[in-house]
C-alpha cells in the first residue's frame, strides 16, 4: 500500500498536532471507556511500547502463546487517537478487542483525554522521560517514521522541541499537567522511564500493586526477561518491524534504550541554552527528572 504523505503540524486547541491524530476526533472524544480499561499515556518516546508489553505480558502471557507469537503489540494495545488512511482507526481496533482488560495506548495531553475515562475511573498509567533523551529519541523517530512531519536537522529539531512545536505539543506542558492531575486523581500512577531502567523489578512491583495484581515470582521473572531491551529488539511482534510506516534503513525503532544518550547529541552550547530555558519553563513545578543515572 502506498504510504500517505508526511503531514504538517497545525495548532489544534492550543496543541501542535497532525491530522493522523485529529481526523477521528469525535469518535475519540465519544469513546466509551470501561472501568477495567487500562490507559497507558505518555508523551512520545517515553517508553510506551516497553510498558505496554509489560502490561500485555502480565495480563495475557499465560492465556495463549498465539497472542504472543503472531499478534503484533500494536494490535494488542491499540492506539486510541490514531487514524491513518487505509488502516482501521484506534477506536475501531479497541471496539473490536475481545480480550479484557483492554490496554490502551495514548499520547494525548490530559485535557484531550475522553471524559468517559474519568467517569469510569479507569486506571491510567503515565510514563514520563527526561526532556533531553525524549528530544533525541523523538528526532530519530521522526527521521524513520514516514508519517511524522519532516524532522529537519538536529539543531532545528531541538529548537522546535523547545518551542513545543512537536506532534502532541510541548513536552514541558505534557509531563507537568499530567503530574498535576495525578495529585488529585488516585486512578493515575505516574512512572519514570529512568526508574524503569534503574530498577525494573521495583517498578514492576509498583505497577502490580497499583493494578491489584499479584503475579507469581515465576511470572515476574519471565516478564522482566522478556522486556529486556535486547530481547524486545529481537522480537518481531514488538520491535516495530511489522509497521510499514517505519524505515529501518534510517534508524531502528528499538534504538538504544538508555538514559543519557542526549550527551552524544547535544553540543555544549545547545545544552546550556536548553538548561536555561528549562529552568524558566519548569520553575513552578516540583516535578523532577534525572538526565543521567
Ligand atoms: P530510544 O530512542 O532512546 O532508544 P515509545 O515506545 O514511547 O515510542 O518509546 C521509545 C523509546 O523507548 C526508545 O528510546 C526505545 O528504544 C525505548 N525502549 C523501548 N523498549 C525498551 C526497553 N525494553 N528498555 C529500555 N528502553 C526501551
PDB file of C-alpha atoms and ligand atoms in Angstrom:
ATOM      1  CA  UNK A   1       0.000   0.000   0.000  1.00  0.00           C
ATOM      2  CA  UNK A   2       1.270   3.483  -0.852  1.00  0.00           C
ATOM      3  CA  UNK A   3       2.084   5.467   2.239  1.00  0.00           C
ATOM      4  CA  UNK A   4       0.193   8.645   2.924  1.00  0.00           C
ATOM      5  CA  UNK A   5       2.384  11.756   2.718  1.00  0.00           C
ATOM      6  CA  UNK A   6       4.341  13.168   5.634  1.00  0.00           C
ATOM      7  CA  UNK A   7       1.939  15.500   7.416  1.00  0.00           C
ATOM      8  CA  UNK A   8       2.415  19.080   8.555  1.00  0.00           C
ATOM      9  CA  UNK A   9       1.831  20.383  12.062  1.00  0.00           C
ATOM     10  CA  UNK A  10      -1.065  22.655  12.898  1.00  0.00           C
ATOM     11  CA  UNK A  11      -2.448  24.198  16.038  1.00  0.00           C
ATOM     12  CA  UNK A  12      -5.272  22.109  17.464  1.00  0.00           C
ATOM     13  CA  UNK A  13      -6.930  23.694  20.529  1.00  0.00           C
ATOM     14  CA  UNK A  14      -3.545  25.062  21.563  1.00  0.00           C
ATOM     15  CA  UNK A  15      -1.544  21.873  20.922  1.00  0.00           C
ATOM     16  CA  UNK A  16       0.551  21.086  17.813  1.00  0.00           C
ATOM     17  CA  UNK A  17      -0.898  18.040  16.122  1.00  0.00           C
ATOM     18  CA  UNK A  18      -1.086  16.298  12.751  1.00  0.00           C
ATOM     19  CA  UNK A  19      -4.214  15.110  11.034  1.00  0.00           C
ATOM     20  CA  UNK A  20      -3.402  11.467  11.723  1.00  0.00           C
ATOM     21  CA  UNK A  21      -4.292  12.084  15.358  1.00  0.00           C
ATOM     22  CA  UNK A  22      -7.175  14.505  14.944  1.00  0.00           C
ATOM     23  CA  UNK A  23      -9.136  13.154  11.960  1.00  0.00           C
ATOM     24  CA  UNK A  24     -11.160  10.802  14.138  1.00  0.00           C
ATOM     25  CA  UNK A  25     -11.691  13.383  16.864  1.00  0.00           C
ATOM     26  CA  UNK A  26     -15.426  12.976  17.561  1.00  0.00           C
ATOM     27  CA  UNK A  27     -15.124   9.207  17.842  1.00  0.00           C
ATOM     28  CA  UNK A  28     -12.123   9.593  20.130  1.00  0.00           C
ATOM     29  CA  UNK A  29     -13.902  12.089  22.353  1.00  0.00           C
ATOM     30  CA  UNK A  30     -17.029   9.892  22.489  1.00  0.00           C
ATOM     31  CA  UNK A  31     -15.013   6.752  23.196  1.00  0.00           C
ATOM     32  CA  UNK A  32     -16.750   4.588  25.804  1.00  0.00           C
ATOM     33  CA  UNK A  33     -14.171   3.641  28.380  1.00  0.00           C
ATOM     34  CA  UNK A  34     -14.824   0.747  30.757  1.00  0.00           C
ATOM     35  CA  UNK A  35     -13.950   0.599  34.448  1.00  0.00           C
ATOM     36  CA  UNK A  36     -11.397  -2.153  33.826  1.00  0.00           C
ATOM     37  CA  UNK A  37      -9.691  -0.395  30.908  1.00  0.00           C
ATOM     38  CA  UNK A  38      -6.034   0.490  31.427  1.00  0.00           C
ATOM     39  CA  UNK A  39      -4.921   3.640  29.692  1.00  0.00           C
ATOM     40  CA  UNK A  40      -1.190   3.965  29.107  1.00  0.00           C
ATOM     41  CA  UNK A  41      -0.435   7.610  28.492  1.00  0.00           C
ATOM     42  CA  UNK A  42       2.953   9.042  27.556  1.00  0.00           C
ATOM     43  CA  UNK A  43       4.468  11.894  25.641  1.00  0.00           C
ATOM     44  CA  UNK A  44       6.008  10.296  22.515  1.00  0.00           C
ATOM     45  CA  UNK A  45       9.200   8.310  23.112  1.00  0.00           C
ATOM     46  CA  UNK A  46       8.873   7.873  26.868  1.00  0.00           C
ATOM     47  CA  UNK A  47       8.679   4.077  26.764  1.00  0.00           C
ATOM     48  CA  UNK A  48       5.074   3.412  25.810  1.00  0.00           C
ATOM     49  CA  UNK A  49       5.979   0.261  23.864  1.00  0.00           C
ATOM     50  CA  UNK A  50       8.031  -1.072  26.756  1.00  0.00           C
ATOM     51  CA  UNK A  51       5.323  -0.618  29.375  1.00  0.00           C
ATOM     52  CA  UNK A  52       2.537  -1.779  27.068  1.00  0.00           C
ATOM     53  CA  UNK A  53       4.465  -5.015  26.569  1.00  0.00           C
ATOM     54  CA  UNK A  54       4.885  -5.367  30.342  1.00  0.00           C
ATOM     55  CA  UNK A  55       1.134  -4.951  30.789  1.00  0.00           C
ATOM     56  CA  UNK A  56       0.293  -7.326  27.970  1.00  0.00           C
ATOM     57  CA  UNK A  57       2.539 -10.000  29.478  1.00  0.00           C
ATOM     58  CA  UNK A  58       1.156  -9.522  32.976  1.00  0.00           C
ATOM     59  CA  UNK A  59      -2.410  -9.980  31.808  1.00  0.00           C
ATOM     60  CA  UNK A  60      -2.157 -12.294  28.850  1.00  0.00           C
ATOM     61  CA  UNK A  61       1.108 -14.214  28.596  1.00  0.00           C
ATOM     62  CA  UNK A  62      -0.331 -17.207  30.399  1.00  0.00           C
ATOM     63  CA  UNK A  63      -3.501 -17.252  28.341  1.00  0.00           C
ATOM     64  CA  UNK A  64      -2.331 -18.099  24.856  1.00  0.00           C
ATOM     65  CA  UNK A  65       1.006 -18.364  23.158  1.00  0.00           C
ATOM     66  CA  UNK A  66      -0.657 -17.472  19.850  1.00  0.00           C
ATOM     67  CA  UNK A  67      -1.195 -13.897  21.005  1.00  0.00           C
ATOM     68  CA  UNK A  68       2.479 -13.556  21.882  1.00  0.00           C
ATOM     69  CA  UNK A  69       3.746 -15.249  18.744  1.00  0.00           C
ATOM     70  CA  UNK A  70       1.553 -13.930  15.974  1.00  0.00           C
ATOM     71  CA  UNK A  71      -0.267 -10.762  17.012  1.00  0.00           C
ATOM     72  CA  UNK A  72       1.813  -7.620  16.929  1.00  0.00           C
ATOM     73  CA  UNK A  73       1.871  -5.446  20.008  1.00  0.00           C
ATOM     74  CA  UNK A  74       0.257  -2.513  18.251  1.00  0.00           C
ATOM     75  CA  UNK A  75      -2.796  -4.683  17.563  1.00  0.00           C
ATOM     76  CA  UNK A  76      -2.896  -5.980  21.131  1.00  0.00           C
ATOM     77  CA  UNK A  77      -2.568  -2.467  22.514  1.00  0.00           C
ATOM     78  CA  UNK A  78      -4.446  -0.168  20.118  1.00  0.00           C
ATOM     79  CA  UNK A  79      -3.506   3.476  19.786  1.00  0.00           C
ATOM     80  CA  UNK A  80      -6.642   5.392  20.749  1.00  0.00           C
ATOM     81  CA  UNK A  81      -6.335   8.541  18.638  1.00  0.00           C
ATOM     82  CA  UNK A  82      -4.635   7.052  15.576  1.00  0.00           C
ATOM     83  CA  UNK A  83      -6.418   7.403  12.255  1.00  0.00           C
ATOM     84  CA  UNK A  84      -4.300   6.528   9.244  1.00  0.00           C
ATOM     85  CA  UNK A  85      -5.840   6.279   5.782  1.00  0.00           C
ATOM     86  CA  UNK A  86      -6.146   2.648   4.727  1.00  0.00           C
ATOM     87  CA  UNK A  87      -5.936   1.279   8.271  1.00  0.00           C
ATOM     88  CA  UNK A  88      -8.610   0.705  10.916  1.00  0.00           C
ATOM     89  CA  UNK A  89      -8.708   3.544  13.423  1.00  0.00           C
ATOM     90  CA  UNK A  90      -7.545   3.055  17.001  1.00  0.00           C
ATOM     91  CA  UNK A  91     -11.135   3.388  18.194  1.00  0.00           C
ATOM     92  CA  UNK A  92     -12.294   0.681  15.767  1.00  0.00           C
ATOM     93  CA  UNK A  93      -9.483  -1.607  16.881  1.00  0.00           C
ATOM     94  CA  UNK A  94     -10.437  -1.057  20.504  1.00  0.00           C
ATOM     95  CA  UNK A  95     -14.091  -1.735  19.894  1.00  0.00           C
ATOM     96  CA  UNK A  96     -13.137  -4.991  18.169  1.00  0.00           C
ATOM     97  CA  UNK A  97     -10.973  -6.308  21.003  1.00  0.00           C
ATOM     98  CA  UNK A  98     -12.403  -9.447  22.555  1.00  0.00           C
ATOM     99  CA  UNK A  99      -9.985  -9.665  25.476  1.00  0.00           C
ATOM    100  CA  UNK A 100     -10.160  -7.738  28.697  1.00  0.00           C
ATOM    101  CA  UNK A 101      -8.884  -5.684  30.276  1.00  0.00           C
ATOM    102  CA  UNK A 102      -8.210  -3.515  27.264  1.00  0.00           C
ATOM    103  CA  UNK A 103      -4.769  -1.926  27.354  1.00  0.00           C
ATOM    104  CA  UNK A 104      -4.971   1.352  25.504  1.00  0.00           C
ATOM    105  CA  UNK A 105      -2.124   3.476  24.200  1.00  0.00           C
ATOM    106  CA  UNK A 106      -2.402   7.245  24.032  1.00  0.00           C
ATOM    107  CA  UNK A 107      -0.124  10.265  23.665  1.00  0.00           C
ATOM    108  CA  UNK A 108      -2.870  12.773  24.390  1.00  0.00           C
ATOM    109  CA  UNK A 109      -2.310  15.573  26.878  1.00  0.00           C
ATOM    110  CA  UNK A 110      -4.645  15.466  29.907  1.00  0.00           C
ATOM    111  CA  UNK A 111      -7.146  17.957  28.536  1.00  0.00           C
ATOM    112  CA  UNK A 112      -7.812  15.772  25.466  1.00  0.00           C
ATOM    113  CA  UNK A 113      -8.483  12.512  27.321  1.00  0.00           C
ATOM    114  CA  UNK A 114     -12.042  11.348  26.549  1.00  0.00           C
ATOM    115  CA  UNK A 115     -14.259  12.128  29.528  1.00  0.00           C
ATOM    116  CA  UNK A 116     -15.504   8.553  29.903  1.00  0.00           C
ATOM    117  CA  UNK A 117     -12.102   7.542  31.328  1.00  0.00           C
ATOM    118  CA  UNK A 118     -12.683   9.915  34.252  1.00  0.00           C
ATOM    119  CA  UNK A 119     -16.348   8.944  34.602  1.00  0.00           C
ATOM    120  CA  UNK A 120     -15.479   5.232  34.684  1.00  0.00           C
ATOM    121  CA  UNK A 121     -12.486   5.799  36.926  1.00  0.00           C
ATOM    122  CA  UNK A 122     -10.391   3.611  34.615  1.00  0.00           C
ATOM    123  CA  UNK A 123      -6.808   3.073  35.709  1.00  0.00           C
ATOM    124  CA  UNK A 124      -4.303   5.332  33.992  1.00  0.00           C
ATOM    125  CA  UNK A 125      -0.561   4.799  33.881  1.00  0.00           C
ATOM    126  CA  UNK A 126       1.539   7.764  32.829  1.00  0.00           C
ATOM    127  CA  UNK A 127       5.191   7.289  31.946  1.00  0.00           C
ATOM    128  CA  UNK A 128       7.485  10.305  31.729  1.00  0.00           C
ATOM    129  CA  UNK A 129      11.049  10.508  30.435  1.00  0.00           C
ATOM    130  CA  UNK A 130      13.568  13.313  30.818  1.00  0.00           C
ATOM    131  CA  UNK A 131      13.361  16.052  28.197  1.00  0.00           C
ATOM    132  CA  UNK A 132      16.821  15.648  26.698  1.00  0.00           C
ATOM    133  CA  UNK A 133      16.576  11.933  25.985  1.00  0.00           C
ATOM    134  CA  UNK A 134      12.979  12.405  24.841  1.00  0.00           C
ATOM    135  CA  UNK A 135      14.087  15.012  22.308  1.00  0.00           C
ATOM    136  CA  UNK A 136      16.875  12.801  20.936  1.00  0.00           C
ATOM    137  CA  UNK A 137      14.648   9.749  20.716  1.00  0.00           C
ATOM    138  CA  UNK A 138      11.891  11.787  19.053  1.00  0.00           C
ATOM    139  CA  UNK A 139      14.356  13.159  16.488  1.00  0.00           C
ATOM    140  CA  UNK A 140      15.436   9.691  15.374  1.00  0.00           C
ATOM    141  CA  UNK A 141      11.843   8.513  15.401  1.00  0.00           C
ATOM    142  CA  UNK A 142      10.704  11.349  13.152  1.00  0.00           C
ATOM    143  CA  UNK A 143      13.535  10.535  10.764  1.00  0.00           C
ATOM    144  CA  UNK A 144      12.422   6.936  10.341  1.00  0.00           C
ATOM    145  CA  UNK A 145       8.652   7.270  10.698  1.00  0.00           C
ATOM    146  CA  UNK A 146       7.301   8.312   7.312  1.00  0.00           C
ATOM    147  CA  UNK A 147       4.026   9.600   8.719  1.00  0.00           C
ATOM    148  CA  UNK A 148       5.589  12.104  11.097  1.00  0.00           C
ATOM    149  CA  UNK A 149       6.475  15.636   9.960  1.00  0.00           C
ATOM    150  CA  UNK A 150       9.898  16.134   8.376  1.00  0.00           C
ATOM    151  CA  UNK A 151      12.328  16.454  11.300  1.00  0.00           C
ATOM    152  CA  UNK A 152      14.906  18.680   9.598  1.00  0.00           C
ATOM    153  CA  UNK A 153      18.386  18.657  11.103  1.00  0.00           C
ATOM    154  CA  UNK A 154      19.091  18.064  14.800  1.00  0.00           C
ATOM    155  CA  UNK A 155      19.589  21.688  15.751  1.00  0.00           C
ATOM    156  CA  UNK A 156      16.349  22.876  14.135  1.00  0.00           C
ATOM    157  CA  UNK A 157      14.515  19.892  15.616  1.00  0.00           C
ATOM    158  CA  UNK A 158      15.806  20.742  19.089  1.00  0.00           C
ATOM    159  CA  UNK A 159      14.687  24.324  18.643  1.00  0.00           C
ATOM    160  CA  UNK A 160      11.183  23.151  17.745  1.00  0.00           C
ATOM    161  CA  UNK A 161      11.168  20.784  20.706  1.00  0.00           C
ATOM    162  CA  UNK A 162      11.930  23.733  22.992  1.00  0.00           C
ATOM    163  CA  UNK A 163       9.117  25.702  21.370  1.00  0.00           C
ATOM    164  CA  UNK A 164       6.669  22.812  21.790  1.00  0.00           C
ATOM    165  CA  UNK A 165       6.186  22.515  18.050  1.00  0.00           C
ATOM    166  CA  UNK A 166       6.095  18.743  18.074  1.00  0.00           C
ATOM    167  CA  UNK A 167       3.303  16.279  17.430  1.00  0.00           C
ATOM    168  CA  UNK A 168       1.348  16.135  20.743  1.00  0.00           C
ATOM    169  CA  UNK A 169       2.648  19.542  21.659  1.00  0.00           C
ATOM    170  CA  UNK A 170       5.021  20.705  24.316  1.00  0.00           C
ATOM    171  CA  UNK A 171       6.895  18.063  26.335  1.00  0.00           C
ATOM    172  CA  UNK A 172       7.021  20.573  29.224  1.00  0.00           C
ATOM    173  CA  UNK A 173       3.254  21.022  29.318  1.00  0.00           C
ATOM    174  CA  UNK A 174       2.536  17.331  28.823  1.00  0.00           C
ATOM    175  CA  UNK A 175       4.607  15.990  31.710  1.00  0.00           C
ATOM    176  CA  UNK A 176       3.690  18.889  34.035  1.00  0.00           C
ATOM    177  CA  UNK A 177      -0.061  18.870  33.538  1.00  0.00           C
ATOM    178  CA  UNK A 178      -0.260  15.074  33.918  1.00  0.00           C
ATOM    179  CA  UNK A 179       1.809  15.432  37.115  1.00  0.00           C
ATOM    180  CA  UNK A 180      -0.626  17.986  38.498  1.00  0.00           C
ATOM    181  CA  UNK A 181      -3.588  15.811  37.530  1.00  0.00           C
ATOM    182  CA  UNK A 182      -2.073  12.844  39.328  1.00  0.00           C
ATOM    183  CA  UNK A 183      -2.024  14.792  42.578  1.00  0.00           C
ATOM    184  CA  UNK A 184      -5.809  14.835  42.668  1.00  0.00           C
ATOM    185  CA  UNK A 185      -6.581  11.538  40.900  1.00  0.00           C
ATOM    186  CA  UNK A 186      -5.986   8.230  42.666  1.00  0.00           C
ATOM    187  CA  UNK A 187      -6.594   6.360  39.412  1.00  0.00           C
ATOM    188  CA  UNK A 188      -3.289   7.660  37.975  1.00  0.00           C
ATOM    189  CA  UNK A 189       0.101   6.041  38.509  1.00  0.00           C
ATOM    190  CA  UNK A 190       2.996   8.271  37.385  1.00  0.00           C
ATOM    191  CA  UNK A 191       6.148   6.386  36.440  1.00  0.00           C
ATOM    192  CA  UNK A 192       9.542   7.492  35.160  1.00  0.00           C
ATOM    193  CA  UNK A 193      11.497   5.872  32.344  1.00  0.00           C
ATOM    194  CA  UNK A 194      14.706   6.394  34.302  1.00  0.00           C
ATOM    195  CA  UNK A 195      13.341   4.436  37.292  1.00  0.00           C
ATOM    196  CA  UNK A 196      12.242   1.642  34.981  1.00  0.00           C
ATOM    197  CA  UNK A 197      15.774   1.424  33.602  1.00  0.00           C
ATOM    198  CA  UNK A 198      17.406   1.610  37.003  1.00  0.00           C
ATOM    199  CA  UNK A 199      15.185  -0.863  38.805  1.00  0.00           C
ATOM    200  CA  UNK A 200      12.751  -2.682  36.570  1.00  0.00           C
ATOM    201  CA  UNK A 201      11.785  -5.144  39.283  1.00  0.00           C
ATOM    202  CA  UNK A 202      10.850  -2.478  41.782  1.00  0.00           C
ATOM    203  CA  UNK A 203       8.801  -0.538  39.228  1.00  0.00           C
ATOM    204  CA  UNK A 204       7.081  -3.736  38.156  1.00  0.00           C
ATOM    205  CA  UNK A 205       6.024  -4.265  41.761  1.00  0.00           C
ATOM    206  CA  UNK A 206       4.660  -0.725  41.969  1.00  0.00           C
ATOM    207  CA  UNK A 207       2.763  -1.291  38.776  1.00  0.00           C
ATOM    208  CA  UNK A 208       1.302  -4.574  40.021  1.00  0.00           C
ATOM    209  CA  UNK A 209       0.220  -3.163  43.341  1.00  0.00           C
ATOM    210  CA  UNK A 210      -1.460  -0.221  41.569  1.00  0.00           C
ATOM    211  CA  UNK A 211      -3.301  -2.670  39.324  1.00  0.00           C
ATOM    212  CA  UNK A 212      -4.187  -5.031  42.178  1.00  0.00           C
ATOM    213  CA  UNK A 213      -2.209  -7.876  40.591  1.00  0.00           C
ATOM    214  CA  UNK A 214      -0.179 -10.480  42.480  1.00  0.00           C
ATOM    215  CA  UNK A 215       1.840 -12.299  39.824  1.00  0.00           C
ATOM    216  CA  UNK A 216       3.830 -15.362  40.836  1.00  0.00           C
ATOM    217  CA  UNK A 217       7.603 -14.998  41.193  1.00  0.00           C
ATOM    218  CA  UNK A 218       7.905 -17.134  38.084  1.00  0.00           C
ATOM    219  CA  UNK A 219       5.709 -14.814  36.015  1.00  0.00           C
ATOM    220  CA  UNK A 220       7.542 -11.730  37.280  1.00  0.00           C
ATOM    221  CA  UNK A 221      10.849 -13.278  36.285  1.00  0.00           C
ATOM    222  CA  UNK A 222       9.525 -14.117  32.832  1.00  0.00           C
ATOM    223  CA  UNK A 223       8.187 -10.618  32.305  1.00  0.00           C
ATOM    224  CA  UNK A 224      11.456  -8.985  33.331  1.00  0.00           C
ATOM    225  CA  UNK A 225      13.400 -11.255  30.994  1.00  0.00           C
ATOM    226  CA  UNK A 226      11.101 -10.725  28.018  1.00  0.00           C
ATOM    227  CA  UNK A 227      11.062  -6.953  28.317  1.00  0.00           C
ATOM    228  CA  UNK A 228      14.839  -6.557  28.400  1.00  0.00           C
ATOM    229  CA  UNK A 229      15.785  -4.122  25.658  1.00  0.00           C
ATOM    230  CA  UNK A 230      17.854  -6.671  23.715  1.00  0.00           C
ATOM    231  CA  UNK A 231      15.088  -9.247  23.865  1.00  0.00           C
ATOM    232  CA  UNK A 232      12.450  -6.786  22.734  1.00  0.00           C
ATOM    233  CA  UNK A 233      14.702  -5.626  19.932  1.00  0.00           C
ATOM    234  CA  UNK A 234      14.819  -9.187  18.587  1.00  0.00           C
ATOM    235  CA  UNK A 235      11.094  -9.816  18.996  1.00  0.00           C
ATOM    236  CA  UNK A 236       9.293  -9.143  15.711  1.00  0.00           C
ATOM    237  CA  UNK A 237       5.953  -8.774  17.447  1.00  0.00           C
ATOM    238  CA  UNK A 238       7.144  -5.804  19.491  1.00  0.00           C
ATOM    239  CA  UNK A 239      10.122  -4.230  17.671  1.00  0.00           C
ATOM    240  CA  UNK A 240       8.084  -2.348  15.084  1.00  0.00           C
ATOM    241  CA  UNK A 241       9.291  -4.468  12.158  1.00  0.00           C
ATOM    242  CA  UNK A 242       5.665  -5.134  11.138  1.00  0.00           C
ATOM    243  CA  UNK A 243       4.995  -1.458  10.873  1.00  0.00           C
ATOM    244  CA  UNK A 244       5.003  -0.319   7.247  1.00  0.00           C
ATOM    245  CA  UNK A 245       5.477   3.336   8.050  1.00  0.00           C
ATOM    246  CA  UNK A 246       8.915   2.784   9.615  1.00  0.00           C
ATOM    247  CA  UNK A 247      12.084   2.946   7.545  1.00  0.00           C
ATOM    248  CA  UNK A 248      14.606   0.767   9.334  1.00  0.00           C
ATOM    249  CA  UNK A 249      17.322   1.752   6.907  1.00  0.00           C
ATOM    250  CA  UNK A 250      17.284   5.150   8.622  1.00  0.00           C
ATOM    251  CA  UNK A 251      17.031   4.111  12.274  1.00  0.00           C
ATOM    252  CA  UNK A 252      15.700   1.184  14.326  1.00  0.00           C
ATOM    253  CA  UNK A 253      12.507   1.648  16.328  1.00  0.00           C
ATOM    254  CA  UNK A 254      14.154  -0.035  19.319  1.00  0.00           C
ATOM    255  CA  UNK A 255      17.079   2.308  19.087  1.00  0.00           C
ATOM    256  CA  UNK A 256      19.274   2.467  22.236  1.00  0.00           C
ATOM    257  CA  UNK A 257      17.072   2.253  25.304  1.00  0.00           C
ATOM    258  CA  UNK A 258      19.449   4.237  27.517  1.00  0.00           C
ATOM    259  CA  UNK A 259      19.428   7.141  29.922  1.00  0.00           C
ATOM    260  CA  UNK A 260      21.892   9.854  28.918  1.00  0.00           C
ATOM    261  CA  UNK A 261      22.199   9.271  25.163  1.00  0.00           C
ATOM    262  CA  UNK A 262      21.500  13.011  24.833  1.00  0.00           C
ATOM    263  CA  UNK A 263      25.180  13.568  25.652  1.00  0.00           C
ATOM    264  CA  UNK A 264      26.035  12.135  22.234  1.00  0.00           C
ATOM    265  CA  UNK A 265      23.815  14.703  20.517  1.00  0.00           C
ATOM    266  CA  UNK A 266      23.734  17.995  22.418  1.00  0.00           C
ATOM    267  CA  UNK A 267      26.618  20.393  21.844  1.00  0.00           C
ATOM    268  CA  UNK A 268      27.862  22.289  24.905  1.00  0.00           C
ATOM    269  CA  UNK A 269      26.108  25.381  23.622  1.00  0.00           C
ATOM    270  CA  UNK A 270      22.838  23.584  22.922  1.00  0.00           C
ATOM    271  CA  UNK A 271      22.967  22.098  26.397  1.00  0.00           C
ATOM    272  CA  UNK A 272      23.464  25.477  28.071  1.00  0.00           C
ATOM    273  CA  UNK A 273      20.659  27.072  26.092  1.00  0.00           C
ATOM    274  CA  UNK A 274      18.391  24.110  26.819  1.00  0.00           C
ATOM    275  CA  UNK A 275      19.098  24.186  30.574  1.00  0.00           C
ATOM    276  CA  UNK A 276      18.496  27.904  30.817  1.00  0.00           C
ATOM    277  CA  UNK A 277      15.173  27.652  29.055  1.00  0.00           C
ATOM    278  CA  UNK A 278      14.228  24.500  31.011  1.00  0.00           C
ATOM    279  CA  UNK A 279      14.629  26.277  34.306  1.00  0.00           C
ATOM    280  CA  UNK A 280      12.263  29.008  33.240  1.00  0.00           C
ATOM    281  CA  UNK A 281       9.649  26.631  31.911  1.00  0.00           C
ATOM    282  CA  UNK A 282       9.774  24.223  34.863  1.00  0.00           C
ATOM    283  CA  UNK A 283      10.334  26.673  37.726  1.00  0.00           C
ATOM    284  CA  UNK A 284       6.831  26.347  39.139  1.00  0.00           C
ATOM    285  CA  UNK A 285       6.692  22.589  39.374  1.00  0.00           C
ATOM    286  CA  UNK A 286       8.040  20.085  41.867  1.00  0.00           C
ATOM    287  CA  UNK A 287       8.379  17.532  39.059  1.00  0.00           C
ATOM    288  CA  UNK A 288      11.986  16.413  38.767  1.00  0.00           C
ATOM    289  CA  UNK A 289      13.806  14.303  36.225  1.00  0.00           C
ATOM    290  CA  UNK A 290      17.132  12.578  36.102  1.00  0.00           C
ATOM    291  CA  UNK A 291      19.086  13.021  32.867  1.00  0.00           C
ATOM    292  CA  UNK A 292      21.892  10.674  33.900  1.00  0.00           C
ATOM    293  CA  UNK A 293      21.946   7.690  36.228  1.00  0.00           C
TER     294      UNK A 293
HETATM  295  P1  LIG B   1      15.498   5.431  22.351  1.00  0.00           P
HETATM  296  O1  LIG B   1      15.116   6.038  21.038  1.00  0.00           O
HETATM  297  O2  LIG B   1      16.202   6.418  23.244  1.00  0.00           O
HETATM  298  O3  LIG B   1      16.253   4.161  22.212  1.00  0.00           O
HETATM  299  P2  LIG B   1       7.973   4.756  22.788  1.00  0.00           P
HETATM  300  O4  LIG B   1       7.720   3.288  22.848  1.00  0.00           O
HETATM  301  O5  LIG B   1       7.133   5.539  23.733  1.00  0.00           O
HETATM  302  O6  LIG B   1       7.955   5.232  21.388  1.00  0.00           O
HETATM  303  O7  LIG B   1       9.467   4.989  23.354  1.00  0.00           O
HETATM  304  C1  LIG B   1      10.558   4.567  22.603  1.00  0.00           C
HETATM  305  C2  LIG B   1      11.829   4.649  23.422  1.00  0.00           C
HETATM  306  O8  LIG B   1      11.778   3.639  24.448  1.00  0.00           O
HETATM  307  C3  LIG B   1      13.050   4.336  22.565  1.00  0.00           C
HETATM  308  O9  LIG B   1      14.138   5.062  23.133  1.00  0.00           O
HETATM  309  C4  LIG B   1      13.190   2.837  22.808  1.00  0.00           C
HETATM  310  O10 LIG B   1      14.443   2.302  22.489  1.00  0.00           O
HETATM  311  C5  LIG B   1      12.892   2.779  24.301  1.00  0.00           C
HETATM  312  N1  LIG B   1      12.570   1.419  24.747  1.00  0.00           N
HETATM  313  C6  LIG B   1      11.687   0.570  24.206  1.00  0.00           C
HETATM  314  N2  LIG B   1      11.721  -0.611  24.846  1.00  0.00           N
HETATM  315  C7  LIG B   1      12.663  -0.510  25.809  1.00  0.00           C
HETATM  316  C8  LIG B   1      13.168  -1.392  26.792  1.00  0.00           C
HETATM  317  N3  LIG B   1      12.743  -2.628  26.889  1.00  0.00           N
HETATM  318  N4  LIG B   1      14.123  -0.932  27.624  1.00  0.00           N
HETATM  319  C9  LIG B   1      14.580   0.324  27.524  1.00  0.00           C
HETATM  320  N5  LIG B   1      14.146   1.206  26.612  1.00  0.00           N
HETATM  321  C10 LIG B   1      13.189   0.798  25.759  1.00  0.00           C
END
